[in-house]
Amino acid sequence: MTALIEVRDLLVRREKQTVLEIAHLSVEAGEVLAVVGPNGAGKSTLFLTLARLLKHERGVIRFFNGHESISTLEYRRRIALVLQEPLLLDASVRENAAIGLRFRGTPKAEADRRVAHWLERLGVAHLAERSARKLSGGESQRVSLARAFVLEPELLLLDEPFTALDSPTRARLLEDLKAVLGETGTTTIFITHDLREAEKLGTRMAVMLKGRVHQVGKPREVFAHPADSQVAEFLGMQM
Amino acid sequence: MTDLLPITLLSLQVSILATLISLLIGLPLGTMLALGKFPGRSFLLSLINTGMALPPVVVGLFVAMSLWRSGPLGDLRLIYTPAAIIIAQTIIAAPVVTGLTAAALQQLNPRLRLQLYGLGASRVQMVLSLWREARLPLLAALMAGFGSVISEVGASMMVGGNIKGQTRVLTTAIVLETGKGEFERAIALSIFLLTITFLVNWALTVIQQRGRP
């Protein structure tokens, strides 16, 4: 296995407060790393830092096997991210799904092919011409996922994408996403505060508490052998 | 009434040009104020918001003083020319377009910028996407800018001089005719002014509402 992303000695401060301090964290190619923790644990800060949307004060983040010199724009064009809110533009579903490809200057025929495939795969092809403003929460998040997958990213970052959805919708979407990730083998970092989601989707799990990674391991191992009392307490609170 | 057409055309020409120049200034400046983080941003935004309520006569006074023969820009010999009216109207419309542009972009979800960057947008692509997303209020800003200048009379009178065949626009002509007691002419000019204001705004509204549910 090769580390697609490796974080060492990372420090992020916001308004003079340390919000993230990670000694080491790596994500192997093809794995789904579920990052769990309570609200305020620094998960979203980690997400933004990994997406190069937030600057870190100290530390090294090696992307794509050590190619650190890659420009921010080039880096962002090799990843894709899905946020908690779908944040679709006031345009049709098809246009929304294609926007990342348009930013990359992908030829129209290729963009159309990929958009059609991913809208179909995520079950929203019938909505292609509909205004994104007229979608339900679940449909919007499916379009948001399609918009990410059409980019065929080397790294997919998901920040609590199911939080705003009702329980049945969330369950169906989680099931579909698991299948898609299995098919594509896309390396994924999945931020969530929901341990069930983490267990279902993650091949490994990182527990974050107060800005630090306390434990990384296979979900079953983490649940069976919490690294310390704080992790045990967090897992106990949730399960 | 033979001079109605040239007066109307000049009014349109001057106000459309002033609005377009205001757009060239206001769109990037408003965007910078909405999205940027720099010292003095709030102060600048307050100035722009104050500028949105600038009395045209005050603008007229300062532009007239600047362009007066003995003024700092007197050598340009622009006083009592259509160019002087365009300058004054641009000063009136630019804060309106800038302020409303900033407000339009600030109403968008701040995380949308992160999402666009995360989808691989360059800075220019991100700004263009935000403009597209805020196209309805941005067109409203344009309409407000045009409305503020097509209807103003004080500055046009002071820096244009209301010279027949040269700088007489609809509003200054209405003032003149009313002063002379020629109410029929004044009413005819007013109807013309209202009609062209409506037509321009109607065209912009059609563009604005195109594709709306």
PDB file of N, CA, C and O in Angstrom, chain B residues 112-158:
ATOM      1  N   LEU B 112     -20.153  28.680  -0.304  1.00  0.00           N
ATOM      2  CA  LEU B 112     -20.202  28.438  -1.751  1.00  0.00           C
ATOM      3  C   LEU B 112     -18.826  28.683  -2.377  1.00  0.00           C
ATOM      4  O   LEU B 112     -18.415  27.994  -3.307  1.00  0.00           O
ATOM      5  N   ARG B 113     -18.123  29.671  -1.849  1.00  0.00           N
ATOM      6  CA  ARG B 113     -16.772  29.963  -2.366  1.00  0.00           C
ATOM      7  C   ARG B 113     -15.858  28.765  -2.147  1.00  0.00           C
ATOM      8  O   ARG B 113     -15.093  28.376  -3.023  1.00  0.00           O
ATOM      9  N   LEU B 114     -15.942  28.188  -0.933  1.00  0.00           N
ATOM     10  CA  LEU B 114     -15.119  27.014  -0.628  1.00  0.00           C
ATOM     11  C   LEU B 114     -15.473  25.868  -1.573  1.00  0.00           C
ATOM     12  O   LEU B 114     -14.607  25.174  -2.092  1.00  0.00           O
ATOM     13  N   GLN B 115     -16.793  25.699  -1.787  1.00  0.00           N
ATOM     14  CA  GLN B 115     -17.239  24.616  -2.657  1.00  0.00           C
ATOM     15  C   GLN B 115     -16.702  24.804  -4.084  1.00  0.00           C
ATOM     16  O   GLN B 115     -16.226  23.868  -4.708  1.00  0.00           O
ATOM     17  N   LEU B 116     -16.759  26.043  -4.570  1.00  0.00           N
ATOM     18  CA  LEU B 116     -16.282  26.309  -5.936  1.00  0.00           C
ATOM     19  C   LEU B 116     -14.779  26.073  -6.041  1.00  0.00           C
ATOM     20  O   LEU B 116     -14.296  25.452  -6.987  1.00  0.00           O
ATOM     21  N   TYR B 117     -14.042  26.550  -5.049  1.00  0.00           N
ATOM     22  CA  TYR B 117     -12.591  26.291  -5.041  1.00  0.00           C
ATOM     23  C   TYR B 117     -12.329  24.788  -4.974  1.00  0.00           C
ATOM     24  O   TYR B 117     -11.456  24.258  -5.649  1.00  0.00           O
ATOM     25  N   GLY B 118     -13.125  24.119  -4.141  1.00  0.00           N
ATOM     26  CA  GLY B 118     -12.967  22.674  -3.979  1.00  0.00           C
ATOM     27  C   GLY B 118     -13.286  21.904  -5.259  1.00  0.00           C
ATOM     28  O   GLY B 118     -12.838  20.780  -5.433  1.00  0.00           O
ATOM     29  N   LEU B 119     -14.073  22.520  -6.127  1.00  0.00           N
ATOM     30  CA  LEU B 119     -14.382  21.872  -7.409  1.00  0.00           C
ATOM     31  C   LEU B 119     -13.342  22.215  -8.467  1.00  0.00           C
ATOM     32  O   LEU B 119     -13.495  21.869  -9.635  1.00  0.00           O
ATOM     33  N   GLY B 120     -12.325  22.952  -8.051  1.00  0.00           N
ATOM     34  CA  GLY B 120     -11.219  23.236  -8.971  1.00  0.00           C
ATOM     35  C   GLY B 120     -11.312  24.579  -9.674  1.00  0.00           C
ATOM     36  O   GLY B 120     -10.644  24.782 -10.691  1.00  0.00           O
ATOM     37  N   ALA B 121     -12.134  25.495  -9.146  1.00  0.00           N
ATOM     38  CA  ALA B 121     -12.245  26.813  -9.794  1.00  0.00           C
ATOM     39  C   ALA B 121     -11.005  27.650  -9.521  1.00  0.00           C
ATOM     40  O   ALA B 121     -10.463  27.623  -8.412  1.00  0.00           O
ATOM     41  N   SER B 122     -10.554  28.366 -10.541  1.00  0.00           N
ATOM     42  CA  SER B 122      -9.517  29.375 -10.309  1.00  0.00           C
ATOM     43  C   SER B 122     -10.217  30.574  -9.678  1.00  0.00           C
ATOM     44  O   SER B 122     -11.445  30.603  -9.584  1.00  0.00           O
ATOM     45  N   ARG B 123      -9.455  31.577  -9.260  1.00  0.00           N
ATOM     46  CA  ARG B 123     -10.069  32.744  -8.625  1.00  0.00           C
ATOM     47  C   ARG B 123     -11.073  33.413  -9.588  1.00  0.00           C
ATOM     48  O   ARG B 123     -12.185  33.768  -9.207  1.00  0.00           O
ATOM     49  N   VAL B 124     -10.656  33.550 -10.846  1.00  0.00           N
ATOM     50  CA  VAL B 124     -11.526  34.202 -11.836  1.00  0.00           C
ATOM     51  C   VAL B 124     -12.796  33.370 -12.051  1.00  0.00           C
ATOM     52  O   VAL B 124     -13.912  33.902 -12.077  1.00  0.00           O
ATOM     53  N   GLN B 125     -12.621  32.056 -12.172  1.00  0.00           N
ATOM     54  CA  GLN B 125     -13.800  31.176 -12.364  1.00  0.00           C
ATOM     55  C   GLN B 125     -14.732  31.245 -11.156  1.00  0.00           C
ATOM     56  O   GLN B 125     -15.952  31.215 -11.309  1.00  0.00           O
ATOM     57  N   MET B 126     -14.126  31.365  -9.960  1.00  0.00           N
ATOM     58  CA  MET B 126     -14.939  31.442  -8.745  1.00  0.00           C
ATOM     59  C   MET B 126     -15.778  32.725  -8.771  1.00  0.00           C
ATOM     60  O   MET B 126     -16.989  32.700  -8.533  1.00  0.00           O
ATOM     61  N   VAL B 127     -15.127  33.852  -9.105  1.00  0.00           N
ATOM     62  CA  VAL B 127     -15.849  35.138  -9.124  1.00  0.00           C
ATOM     63  C   VAL B 127     -16.940  35.122 -10.204  1.00  0.00           C
ATOM     64  O   VAL B 127     -18.082  35.534  -9.959  1.00  0.00           O
ATOM     65  N   LEU B 128     -16.612  34.596 -11.384  1.00  0.00           N
ATOM     66  CA  LEU B 128     -17.604  34.541 -12.465  1.00  0.00           C
ATOM     67  C   LEU B 128     -18.804  33.676 -12.058  1.00  0.00           C
ATOM     68  O   LEU B 128     -19.950  34.012 -12.355  1.00  0.00           O
ATOM     69  N   SER B 129     -18.514  32.581 -11.349  1.00  0.00           N
ATOM     70  CA  SER B 129     -19.609  31.711 -10.893  1.00  0.00           C
ATOM     71  C   SER B 129     -20.480  32.434  -9.867  1.00  0.00           C
ATOM     72  O   SER B 129     -21.709  32.295  -9.885  1.00  0.00           O
ATOM     73  N   LEU B 130     -19.843  33.205  -8.985  1.00  0.00           N
ATOM     74  CA  LEU B 130     -20.625  33.948  -7.989  1.00  0.00           C
ATOM     75  C   LEU B 130     -21.470  35.024  -8.670  1.00  0.00           C
ATOM     76  O   LEU B 130     -22.624  35.243  -8.297  1.00  0.00           O
ATOM     77  N   TRP B 131     -20.900  35.689  -9.660  1.00  0.00           N
ATOM     78  CA  TRP B 131     -21.679  36.702 -10.402  1.00  0.00           C
ATOM     79  C   TRP B 131     -22.887  36.057 -11.065  1.00  0.00           C
ATOM     80  O   TRP B 131     -23.977  36.607 -11.066  1.00  0.00           O
ATOM     81  N   ARG B 132     -22.658  34.881 -11.638  1.00  0.00           N
ATOM     82  CA  ARG B 132     -23.758  34.192 -12.303  1.00  0.00           C
ATOM     83  C   ARG B 132     -24.826  33.821 -11.274  1.00  0.00           C
ATOM     84  O   ARG B 132     -26.021  33.964 -11.520  1.00  0.00           O
ATOM     85  N   GLU B 133     -24.357  33.354 -10.126  1.00  0.00           N
ATOM     86  CA  GLU B 133     -25.291  32.947  -9.079  1.00  0.00           C
ATOM     87  C   GLU B 133     -26.094  34.138  -8.558  1.00  0.00           C
ATOM     88  O   GLU B 133     -27.260  34.004  -8.218  1.00  0.00           O
ATOM     89  N   ALA B 134     -25.461  35.309  -8.527  1.00  0.00           N
ATOM     90  CA  ALA B 134     -26.128  36.518  -7.998  1.00  0.00           C
ATOM     91  C   ALA B 134     -26.658  37.386  -9.139  1.00  0.00           C
ATOM     92  O   ALA B 134     -26.826  38.587  -8.962  1.00  0.00           O
ATOM     93  N   ARG B 135     -26.934  36.768 -10.294  1.00  0.00           N
ATOM     94  CA  ARG B 135     -27.284  37.595 -11.458  1.00  0.00           C
ATOM     95  C   ARG B 135     -28.555  38.413 -11.265  1.00  0.00           C
ATOM     96  O   ARG B 135     -28.656  39.525 -11.786  1.00  0.00           O
ATOM     97  N   LEU B 136     -29.510  37.887 -10.490  1.00  0.00           N
ATOM     98  CA  LEU B 136     -30.753  38.646 -10.290  1.00  0.00           C
ATOM     99  C   LEU B 136     -30.494  39.935  -9.517  1.00  0.00           C
ATOM    100  O   LEU B 136     -30.817  41.022 -10.003  1.00  0.00           O
ATOM    101  N   PRO B 137     -29.907  39.885  -8.324  1.00  0.00           N
ATOM    102  CA  PRO B 137     -29.624  41.145  -7.632  1.00  0.00           C
ATOM    103  C   PRO B 137     -28.592  42.016  -8.359  1.00  0.00           C
ATOM    104  O   PRO B 137     -28.637  43.237  -8.229  1.00  0.00           O
ATOM    105  N   LEU B 138     -27.687  41.411  -9.141  1.00  0.00           N
ATOM    106  CA  LEU B 138     -26.713  42.229  -9.877  1.00  0.00           C
ATOM    107  C   LEU B 138     -27.409  43.023 -10.979  1.00  0.00           C
ATOM    108  O   LEU B 138     -27.079  44.193 -11.218  1.00  0.00           O
ATOM    109  N   LEU B 139     -28.377  42.411 -11.626  1.00  0.00           N
ATOM    110  CA  LEU B 139     -29.138  43.164 -12.638  1.00  0.00           C
ATOM    111  C   LEU B 139     -29.990  44.235 -11.970  1.00  0.00           C
ATOM    112  O   LEU B 139     -30.180  45.317 -12.519  1.00  0.00           O
ATOM    113  N   ALA B 140     -30.467  43.931 -10.765  1.00  0.00           N
ATOM    114  CA  ALA B 140     -31.211  44.943 -10.009  1.00  0.00           C
ATOM    115  C   ALA B 140     -30.295  46.121  -9.682  1.00  0.00           C
ATOM    116  O   ALA B 140     -30.717  47.285  -9.714  1.00  0.00           O
ATOM    117  N   ALA B 141     -29.026  45.821  -9.392  1.00  0.00           N
ATOM    118  CA  ALA B 141     -28.046  46.886  -9.117  1.00  0.00           C
ATOM    119  C   ALA B 141     -27.863  47.764 -10.350  1.00  0.00           C
ATOM    120  O   ALA B 141     -27.789  48.991 -10.258  1.00  0.00           O
ATOM    121  N   LEU B 142     -27.813  47.095 -11.500  1.00  0.00           N
ATOM    122  CA  LEU B 142     -27.659  47.830 -12.759  1.00  0.00           C
ATOM    123  C   LEU B 142     -28.878  48.732 -13.003  1.00  0.00           C
ATOM    124  O   LEU B 142     -28.744  49.904 -13.379  1.00  0.00           O
ATOM    125  N   MET B 143     -30.056  48.186 -12.745  1.00  0.00           N
ATOM    126  CA  MET B 143     -31.287  48.971 -12.935  1.00  0.00           C
ATOM    127  C   MET B 143     -31.322  50.158 -11.974  1.00  0.00           C
ATOM    128  O   MET B 143     -31.713  51.262 -12.355  1.00  0.00           O
ATOM    129  N   ALA B 144     -30.907  49.916 -10.736  1.00  0.00           N
ATOM    130  CA  ALA B 144     -30.908  51.006  -9.754  1.00  0.00           C
ATOM    131  C   ALA B 144     -29.917  52.085 -10.173  1.00  0.00           C
ATOM    132  O   ALA B 144     -30.186  53.286 -10.027  1.00  0.00           O
ATOM    133  N   GLY B 145     -28.762  51.659 -10.707  1.00  0.00           N
ATOM    134  CA  GLY B 145     -27.763  52.625 -11.178  1.00  0.00           C
ATOM    135  C   GLY B 145     -28.313  53.459 -12.316  1.00  0.00           C
ATOM    136  O   GLY B 145     -28.200  54.694 -12.313  1.00  0.00           O
ATOM    137  N   PHE B 146     -28.945  52.804 -13.267  1.00  0.00           N
ATOM    138  CA  PHE B 146     -29.527  53.531 -14.408  1.00  0.00           C
ATOM    139  C   PHE B 146     -30.645  54.461 -13.917  1.00  0.00           C
ATOM    140  O   PHE B 146     -30.720  55.626 -14.323  1.00  0.00           O
ATOM    141  N   GLY B 147     -31.476  53.945 -13.017  1.00  0.00           N
ATOM    142  CA  GLY B 147     -32.586  54.756 -12.491  1.00  0.00           C
ATOM    143  C   GLY B 147     -32.096  55.999 -11.780  1.00  0.00           C
ATOM    144  O   GLY B 147     -32.716  57.062 -11.858  1.00  0.00           O
ATOM    145  N   SER B 148     -30.943  55.871 -11.095  1.00  0.00           N
ATOM    146  CA  SER B 148     -30.440  57.024 -10.340  1.00  0.00           C
ATOM    147  C   SER B 148     -29.936  58.132 -11.257  1.00  0.00           C
ATOM    148  O   SER B 148     -29.905  59.290 -10.862  1.00  0.00           O
ATOM    149  N   VAL B 149     -29.542  57.801 -12.478  1.00  0.00           N
ATOM    150  CA  VAL B 149     -28.987  58.847 -13.352  1.00  0.00           C
ATOM    151  C   VAL B 149     -29.973  59.350 -14.413  1.00  0.00           C
ATOM    152  O   VAL B 149     -29.973  60.532 -14.739  1.00  0.00           O
ATOM    153  N   ILE B 150     -30.817  58.473 -14.912  1.00  0.00           N
ATOM    154  CA  ILE B 150     -31.756  58.932 -15.955  1.00  0.00           C
ATOM    155  C   ILE B 150     -32.738  59.954 -15.355  1.00  0.00           C
ATOM    156  O   ILE B 150     -33.246  60.826 -16.055  1.00  0.00           O
ATOM    157  N   SER B 151     -32.957  59.825 -14.040  1.00  0.00           N
ATOM    158  CA  SER B 151     -33.965  60.696 -13.420  1.00  0.00           C
ATOM    159  C   SER B 151     -33.371  61.933 -12.744  1.00  0.00           C
ATOM    160  O   SER B 151     -34.106  62.782 -12.268  1.00  0.00           O
ATOM    161  N   GLU B 152     -32.043  62.016 -12.672  1.00  0.00           N
ATOM    162  CA  GLU B 152     -31.480  63.145 -11.911  1.00  0.00           C
ATOM    163  C   GLU B 152     -31.424  64.399 -12.782  1.00  0.00           C
ATOM    164  O   GLU B 152     -31.246  64.327 -13.992  1.00  0.00           O
ATOM    165  N   VAL B 153     -31.554  65.542 -12.144  1.00  0.00           N
ATOM    166  CA  VAL B 153     -31.583  66.794 -12.899  1.00  0.00           C
ATOM    167  C   VAL B 153     -30.516  67.785 -12.410  1.00  0.00           C
ATOM    168  O   VAL B 153     -29.912  68.506 -13.209  1.00  0.00           O
ATOM    169  N   GLY B 154     -30.262  67.757 -11.093  1.00  0.00           N
ATOM    170  CA  GLY B 154     -29.378  68.778 -10.515  1.00  0.00           C
ATOM    171  C   GLY B 154     -27.991  68.796 -11.126  1.00  0.00           C
ATOM    172  O   GLY B 154     -27.507  69.836 -11.600  1.00  0.00           O
ATOM    173  N   ALA B 155     -27.344  67.628 -11.147  1.00  0.00           N
ATOM    174  CA  ALA B 155     -25.965  67.578 -11.636  1.00  0.00           C
ATOM    175  C   ALA B 155     -25.909  67.880 -13.133  1.00  0.00           C
ATOM    176  O   ALA B 155     -25.025  68.612 -13.601  1.00  0.00           O
ATOM    177  N   SER B 156     -26.878  67.311 -13.885  1.00  0.00           N
ATOM    178  CA  SER B 156     -26.888  67.541 -15.339  1.00  0.00           C
ATOM    179  C   SER B 156     -27.028  69.027 -15.656  1.00  0.00           C
ATOM    180  O   SER B 156     -26.394  69.554 -16.573  1.00  0.00           O
ATOM    181  N   MET B 157     -27.873  69.689 -14.874  1.00  0.00           N
ATOM    182  CA  MET B 157     -28.091  71.129 -15.078  1.00  0.00           C
ATOM    183  C   MET B 157     -26.809  71.910 -14.757  1.00  0.00           C
ATOM    184  O   MET B 157     -26.391  72.788 -15.504  1.00  0.00           O
ATOM    185  N   MET B 158     -26.169  71.540 -13.633  1.00  0.00           N
ATOM    186  CA  MET B 158     -25.013  72.326 -13.163  1.00  0.00           C
ATOM    187  C   MET B 158     -23.773  72.138 -14.031  1.00  0.00           C
ATOM    188  O   MET B 158     -23.033  73.080 -14.270  1.00  0.00           O
TER     189      MET B 158
END
